[in-house]
PDB file of C-alpha atoms in Angstrom:
ATOM      1  CA  MET A   9       0.000   0.000   0.000  1.00 71.00           C
ATOM      2  CA  LYS A  10       2.922   2.314   0.708  1.00 80.00           C
ATOM      3  CA  LYS A  11       4.142   1.861  -2.891  1.00 84.00           C
ATOM      4  CA  PHE A  12       0.803   3.128  -4.178  1.00 85.00           C
ATOM      5  CA  ALA A  13       0.954   6.151  -1.899  1.00 90.00           C
ATOM      6  CA  VAL A  14       4.480   6.974  -3.106  1.00 91.00           C
ATOM      7  CA  CYS A  15       3.429   6.471  -6.731  1.00 90.00           C
ATOM      8  CA  TYR A  16       0.390   8.716  -6.392  1.00 93.00           C
ATOM      9  CA  GLN A  17       2.309  11.359  -4.425  1.00 94.00           C
ATOM     10  CA  ALA A  18       5.077  11.475  -7.045  1.00 91.00           C
ATOM     11  CA  SER A  19       2.497  11.714  -9.833  1.00 92.00           C
ATOM     12  CA  PHE A  20       0.721  14.530  -7.999  1.00 94.00           C
ATOM     13  CA  GLN A  21       4.053  16.357  -7.753  1.00 92.00           C
ATOM     14  CA  GLU A  22       4.403  16.056 -11.546  1.00 89.00           C
ATOM     15  CA  LEU A  23       1.352  18.326 -11.895  1.00 91.00           C
ATOM     16  CA  LYS A  24       3.183  21.150 -10.120  1.00 91.00           C
ATOM     17  CA  HIS A  25       5.727  21.495 -12.936  1.00 90.00           C
ATOM     18  CA  VAL A  26       4.904  23.776 -15.843  1.00 91.00           C
ATOM     19  CA  LYS A  27       7.116  21.618 -18.056  1.00 90.00           C
ATOM     20  CA  THR A  28       4.977  18.590 -17.292  1.00 91.00           C
ATOM     21  CA  LEU A  29       1.848  20.485 -18.226  1.00 93.00           C
ATOM     22  CA  THR A  30       3.328  21.792 -21.472  1.00 92.00           C
ATOM     23  CA  THR A  31       4.658  18.360 -22.442  1.00 92.00           C
ATOM     24  CA  ALA A  32       1.282  16.776 -21.675  1.00 94.00           C
ATOM     25  CA  ALA A  33      -0.485  19.536 -23.629  1.00 95.00           C
ATOM     26  CA  MET A  34       1.704  18.944 -26.689  1.00 94.00           C
ATOM     27  CA  LEU A  35       1.044  15.210 -26.502  1.00 94.00           C
ATOM     28  CA  MET A  36      -2.658  15.964 -26.063  1.00 96.00           C
ATOM     29  CA  ALA A  37      -2.596  17.934 -29.315  1.00 95.00           C
ATOM     30  CA  VAL A  38      -1.009  14.947 -31.069  1.00 94.00           C
ATOM     31  CA  SER A  39      -3.700  12.690 -29.602  1.00 93.00           C
ATOM     32  CA  VAL A  40      -6.478  15.001 -30.807  1.00 92.00           C
ATOM     33  CA  VAL A  41      -5.017  15.059 -34.318  1.00 91.00           C
ATOM     34  CA  LEU A  42      -4.707  11.274 -34.333  1.00 89.00           C
ATOM     35  CA  GLY A  43      -8.355  11.157 -33.245  1.00 82.00           C
ATOM     36  CA  TYR A  44      -9.291  12.387 -36.709  1.00 82.00           C
ATOM     37  CA  PHE A  45      -7.996   9.096 -38.079  1.00 82.00           C
ATOM     38  CA  THR A  46     -10.445   7.007 -36.047  1.00 77.00           C
ATOM     39  CA  ILE A  47     -12.095   4.170 -37.923  1.00 77.00           C
ATOM     40  CA  GLU A  48     -15.786   3.827 -37.166  1.00 75.00           C
ATOM     41  CA  ALA A  49     -16.774   0.201 -37.679  1.00 70.00           C
ATOM     42  CA  GLY A  50     -20.359   0.842 -36.613  1.00 68.00           C
ATOM     43  CA  PRO A  51     -22.275   3.151 -34.320  1.00 62.00           C
ATOM     44  CA  TYR A  52     -20.857   1.598 -31.133  1.00 56.00           C
ATOM     45  CA  LEU A  53     -17.485   0.413 -32.404  1.00 62.00           C
ATOM     46  CA  LYS A  54     -14.561   2.777 -32.998  1.00 66.00           C
ATOM     47  CA  ILE A  55     -10.898   2.007 -33.523  1.00 69.00           C
ATOM     48  CA  GLY A  56      -8.576   4.922 -32.777  1.00 73.00           C
ATOM     49  CA  PHE A  57      -4.862   5.612 -32.785  1.00 77.00           C
ATOM     50  CA  GLY A  58      -4.522   8.281 -30.098  1.00 83.00           C
ATOM     51  CA  GLY A  59      -4.308   5.692 -27.326  1.00 88.00           C
ATOM     52  CA  VAL A  60      -0.586   5.113 -27.794  1.00 90.00           C
ATOM     53  CA  VAL A  61       0.142   8.795 -27.173  1.00 93.00           C
ATOM     54  CA  ASN A  62      -2.094   8.766 -24.109  1.00 95.00           C
ATOM     55  CA  GLN A  63      -0.391   5.671 -22.711  1.00 95.00           C
ATOM     56  CA  PHE A  64       2.934   7.428 -23.113  1.00 94.00           C
ATOM     57  CA  VAL A  65       1.663  10.326 -20.974  1.00 95.00           C
ATOM     58  CA  TYR A  66       0.480   7.894 -18.278  1.00 96.00           C
ATOM     59  CA  TYR A  67       3.836   6.107 -18.426  1.00 96.00           C
ATOM     60  CA  LEU A  68       5.770   9.369 -18.049  1.00 94.00           C
ATOM     61  CA  PHE A  69       3.646  11.222 -15.504  1.00 95.00           C
ATOM     62  CA  GLY A  70       1.701   8.623 -13.512  1.00 95.00           C
ATOM     63  CA  PRO A  71      -1.833   8.016 -12.291  1.00 97.00           C
ATOM     64  CA  VAL A  72      -2.766  11.424 -10.846  1.00 97.00           C
ATOM     65  CA  ALA A  73      -1.461  13.375 -13.822  1.00 96.00           C
ATOM     66  CA  GLY A  74      -2.973  10.655 -16.025  1.00 96.00           C
ATOM     67  CA  ALA A  75      -6.418  11.159 -14.503  1.00 97.00           C
ATOM     68  CA  VAL A  76      -6.251  14.915 -15.065  1.00 97.00           C
ATOM     69  CA  TYR A  77      -4.886  14.434 -18.585  1.00 97.00           C
ATOM     70  CA  GLY A  78      -7.550  11.846 -19.448  1.00 97.00           C
ATOM     71  CA  GLY A  79     -10.396  14.018 -18.182  1.00 97.00           C
ATOM     72  CA  VAL A  80      -9.191  17.172 -19.923  1.00 97.00           C
ATOM     73  CA  LEU A  81      -8.457  15.245 -23.133  1.00 96.00           C
ATOM     74  CA  ASP A  82     -11.969  13.803 -23.185  1.00 95.00           C
ATOM     75  CA  LEU A  83     -13.469  17.284 -22.828  1.00 95.00           C
ATOM     76  CA  VAL A  84     -11.130  18.787 -25.449  1.00 95.00           C
ATOM     77  CA  LYS A  85     -11.920  15.996 -27.924  1.00 91.00           C
ATOM     78  CA  TYR A  86     -15.614  16.543 -27.377  1.00 93.00           C
ATOM     79  CA  VAL A  87     -15.318  20.288 -27.991  1.00 93.00           C
ATOM     80  CA  VAL A  88     -13.084  19.852 -31.057  1.00 92.00           C
ATOM     81  CA  LYS A  89     -15.003  16.981 -32.671  1.00 85.00           C
ATOM     82  CA  PRO A  90     -18.237  15.995 -30.931  1.00 86.00           C
ATOM     83  CA  THR A  91     -19.470  12.542 -31.885  1.00 78.00           C
ATOM     84  CA  GLY A  92     -22.888  12.429 -30.271  1.00 79.00           C
ATOM     85  CA  ALA A  93     -24.232  13.725 -27.005  1.00 83.00           C
ATOM     86  CA  PHE A  94     -21.879  14.499 -24.133  1.00 90.00           C
ATOM     87  CA  PHE A  95     -21.996  11.859 -21.409  1.00 93.00           C
ATOM     88  CA  PRO A  96     -19.908  12.306 -18.224  1.00 95.00           C
ATOM     89  CA  GLY A  97     -19.438   8.540 -17.889  1.00 95.00           C
ATOM     90  CA  PHE A  98     -16.978   8.615 -20.786  1.00 95.00           C
ATOM     91  CA  THR A  99     -14.998  11.380 -19.076  1.00 96.00           C
ATOM     92  CA  LEU A 100     -14.941   9.265 -15.919  1.00 97.00           C
ATOM     93  CA  ASN A 101     -13.673   6.335 -18.015  1.00 96.00           C
ATOM     94  CA  ALA A 102     -10.901   8.451 -19.510  1.00 96.00           C
ATOM     95  CA  MET A 103      -9.822   9.509 -16.033  1.00 97.00           C
ATOM     96  CA  LEU A 104     -10.003   5.954 -14.674  1.00 98.00           C
ATOM     97  CA  GLY A 105      -7.995   4.701 -17.651  1.00 97.00           C
ATOM     98  CA  GLY A 106      -5.293   7.268 -16.839  1.00 97.00           C
ATOM     99  CA  VAL A 107      -5.232   6.121 -13.217  1.00 97.00           C
ATOM    100  CA  LEU A 108      -5.009   2.430 -14.163  1.00 97.00           C
ATOM    101  CA  TYR A 109      -2.336   2.870 -16.842  1.00 97.00           C
ATOM    102  CA  GLY A 110      -0.380   5.261 -14.623  1.00 96.00           C
ATOM    103  CA  THR A 111      -0.522   2.932 -11.630  1.00 96.00           C
ATOM    104  CA  ILE A 112       0.784  -0.004 -13.666  1.00 96.00           C
ATOM    105  CA  LEU A 113       3.376   1.801 -15.816  1.00 96.00           C
ATOM    106  CA  TYR A 114       4.663   4.832 -13.890  1.00 95.00           C
ATOM    107  CA  ARG A 115       8.289   4.639 -12.714  1.00 91.00           C
ATOM    108  CA  LYS A 116       8.490   0.931 -13.395  1.00 93.00           C
ATOM    109  CA  PRO A 117      10.664  -0.859 -15.921  1.00 94.00           C
ATOM    110  CA  LEU A 118       8.801  -1.090 -19.198  1.00 94.00           C
ATOM    111  CA  THR A 119       8.342  -4.701 -20.274  1.00 96.00           C
ATOM    112  CA  PHE A 120       6.011  -6.199 -22.831  1.00 97.00           C
ATOM    113  CA  ARG A 121       4.330  -8.173 -20.043  1.00 97.00           C
ATOM    114  CA  ARG A 122       3.643  -4.954 -18.102  1.00 97.00           C
ATOM    115  CA  ALA A 123       2.264  -3.265 -21.254  1.00 97.00           C
ATOM    116  CA  LEU A 124       0.018  -6.281 -21.875  1.00 97.00           C
ATOM    117  CA  TRP A 125      -1.177  -6.253 -18.272  1.00 97.00           C
ATOM    118  CA  ALA A 126      -1.960  -2.520 -18.346  1.00 97.00           C
ATOM    119  CA  ASP A 127      -3.906  -2.843 -21.584  1.00 96.00           C
ATOM    120  CA  LEU A 128      -5.813  -5.882 -20.312  1.00 97.00           C
ATOM    121  CA  VAL A 129      -6.871  -4.181 -17.068  1.00 97.00           C
ATOM    122  CA  VAL A 130      -8.057  -1.060 -18.891  1.00 97.00           C
ATOM    123  CA  ALA A 131      -9.779  -3.108 -21.613  1.00 96.00           C
ATOM    124  CA  LEU A 132     -11.717  -5.181 -19.092  1.00 96.00           C
ATOM    125  CA  ILE A 133     -12.710  -2.424 -16.658  1.00 97.00           C
ATOM    126  CA  CYS A 134     -13.052   0.667 -18.828  1.00 96.00           C
ATOM    127  CA  ASN A 135     -13.659  -0.528 -22.379  1.00 93.00           C
ATOM    128  CA  ILE A 136     -15.645  -3.715 -21.981  1.00 94.00           C
ATOM    129  CA  PHE A 137     -17.560  -3.163 -18.761  1.00 95.00           C
ATOM    130  CA  LEU A 138     -18.004   0.583 -18.184  1.00 96.00           C
ATOM    131  CA  ASN A 139     -18.098   1.823 -21.804  1.00 93.00           C
ATOM    132  CA  THR A 140     -20.634  -0.867 -22.640  1.00 93.00           C
ATOM    133  CA  LEU A 141     -22.697   0.157 -19.618  1.00 94.00           C
ATOM    134  CA  TRP A 142     -22.621   3.817 -20.687  1.00 93.00           C
ATOM    135  CA  LEU A 143     -23.527   2.940 -24.275  1.00 90.00           C
ATOM    136  CA  SER A 144     -26.373   0.777 -23.021  1.00 91.00           C
ATOM    137  CA  MET A 145     -27.677   3.598 -20.860  1.00 92.00           C
ATOM    138  CA  MET A 146     -27.447   6.107 -23.706  1.00 89.00           C
ATOM    139  CA  SER A 147     -28.880   3.929 -26.466  1.00 87.00           C
ATOM    140  CA  GLY A 148     -31.475   2.021 -24.477  1.00 87.00           C
ATOM    141  CA  LYS A 149     -30.085  -1.262 -25.797  1.00 88.00           C
ATOM    142  CA  ALA A 150     -29.400  -4.102 -23.427  1.00 88.00           C
ATOM    143  CA  MET A 151     -25.778  -4.486 -22.364  1.00 88.00           C
ATOM    144  CA  MET A 152     -25.807  -8.082 -23.549  1.00 90.00           C
ATOM    145  CA  VAL A 153     -26.648  -6.920 -27.087  1.00 89.00           C
ATOM    146  CA  LEU A 154     -23.623  -4.612 -27.203  1.00 89.00           C
ATOM    147  CA  LEU A 155     -21.222  -6.786 -25.234  1.00 91.00           C
ATOM    148  CA  PRO A 156     -20.226  -9.516 -27.749  1.00 91.00           C
ATOM    149  CA  MET A 157     -18.915  -7.103 -30.407  1.00 87.00           C
ATOM    150  CA  ARG A 158     -17.151  -4.970 -27.796  1.00 88.00           C
ATOM    151  CA  VAL A 159     -15.499  -8.031 -26.225  1.00 93.00           C
ATOM    152  CA  LEU A 160     -14.356  -9.242 -29.648  1.00 90.00           C
ATOM    153  CA  LYS A 161     -12.987  -5.804 -30.592  1.00 86.00           C
ATOM    154  CA  ASN A 162     -11.080  -5.471 -27.310  1.00 90.00           C
ATOM    155  CA  LEU A 163      -9.689  -9.005 -27.487  1.00 91.00           C
ATOM    156  CA  ILE A 164      -8.338  -8.259 -30.955  1.00 86.00           C
ATOM    157  CA  LYS A 165      -7.030  -4.799 -30.040  1.00 87.00           C
ATOM    158  CA  TRP A 166      -5.534  -5.778 -26.678  1.00 92.00           C
ATOM    159  CA  PRO A 167      -2.248  -7.347 -27.865  1.00 92.00           C
ATOM    160  CA  VAL A 168      -1.996  -4.965 -30.822  1.00 88.00           C
ATOM    161  CA  ASP A 169      -2.320  -1.864 -28.624  1.00 90.00           C
ATOM    162  CA  ALA A 170       0.116  -3.280 -26.065  1.00 94.00           C
ATOM    163  CA  ALA A 171       2.653  -4.155 -28.756  1.00 93.00           C
ATOM    164  CA  LEU A 172       2.353  -0.738 -30.419  1.00 90.00           C
ATOM    165  CA  PHE A 173       2.847   1.098 -27.156  1.00 94.00           C
ATOM    166  CA  TYR A 174       5.701  -1.147 -26.072  1.00 96.00           C
ATOM    167  CA  LEU A 175       7.564  -0.906 -29.380  1.00 94.00           C
ATOM    168  CA  ILE A 176       7.143   2.858 -29.685  1.00 92.00           C
ATOM    169  CA  ALA A 177       8.026   3.533 -26.034  1.00 94.00           C
ATOM    170  CA  LYS A 178      11.060   1.227 -26.204  1.00 95.00           C
ATOM    171  CA  ARG A 179      12.210   2.932 -29.391  1.00 94.00           C
ATOM    172  CA  MET A 180      11.809   6.336 -27.756  1.00 92.00           C
ATOM    173  CA  GLU A 181      13.806   5.056 -24.773  1.00 92.00           C
ATOM    174  CA  SER A 182      16.579   3.761 -27.032  1.00 93.00           C
ATOM    175  CA  LEU A 183      16.737   7.114 -28.824  1.00 92.00           C
ATOM    176  CA  GLY A 184      17.053   8.853 -25.460  1.00 90.00           C
ATOM    177  CA  LEU A 185      13.782  10.758 -25.808  1.00 88.00           C
ATOM    178  CA  VAL A 186      12.278   9.401 -22.574  1.00 87.00           C
ATOM    179  CA  ARG A 187      15.422  10.314 -20.643  1.00 87.00           C
ATOM    180  CA  MET A 188      15.435  13.735 -22.304  1.00 87.00           C
ATOM    181  CA  ILE A 189      11.775  14.384 -21.368  1.00 84.00           C
ATOM    182  CA  ARG A 190      12.376  13.264 -17.793  1.00 80.00           C
ATOM    183  CA  LYS A 191      15.520  15.393 -17.546  1.00 78.00           C
ATOM    184  CA  PHE A 192      13.592  18.315 -19.009  1.00 74.00           C
ATOM    185  CA  GLN A 193      10.933  17.800 -16.307  1.00 69.00           C
ATOM    186  CA  ALA A 194      13.539  17.784 -13.517  1.00 66.00           C
ATOM    187  CA  GLU A 195      15.145  21.083 -14.534  1.00 67.00           C
TER     188      GLU A 195
END
């Protein structure tokens, strides 16, 4: 339990640095732009590419900063490109996703197993359970009608998303970009 407290405290401290906020804001802009390349495979099924950028923010800045980033990003994306009615449950999901990814990835050695675990936890809790619940509430369709396609989509995307994040983050580490961003934050 003490490790969680230290993790959350350190992540909270990240929010006090202007450099953290500017770095997160720049990555948020990249995520918004990548959101324009979302593939809509039906009214309740979207495949997007901004998640890798978001995971990188959670990896760099932790669960508290991740929750703030996720909530603000959800609101910004809605203002920039609304896709239906606003529903606060999706903002809550974005924040919870930031907390979960940040808790699993922040200040820990990045391994493919850890990336897989983080993606699985978020897929099960946020994407499959909560997002399906919110969609059910909004559309009036039974959860069990929406669930099979959402489970299939997340099972397919789970290893792909984890591999993409892992490969990109590892490449950025090998190029020294992660170290440079962290050094930039410390100055």
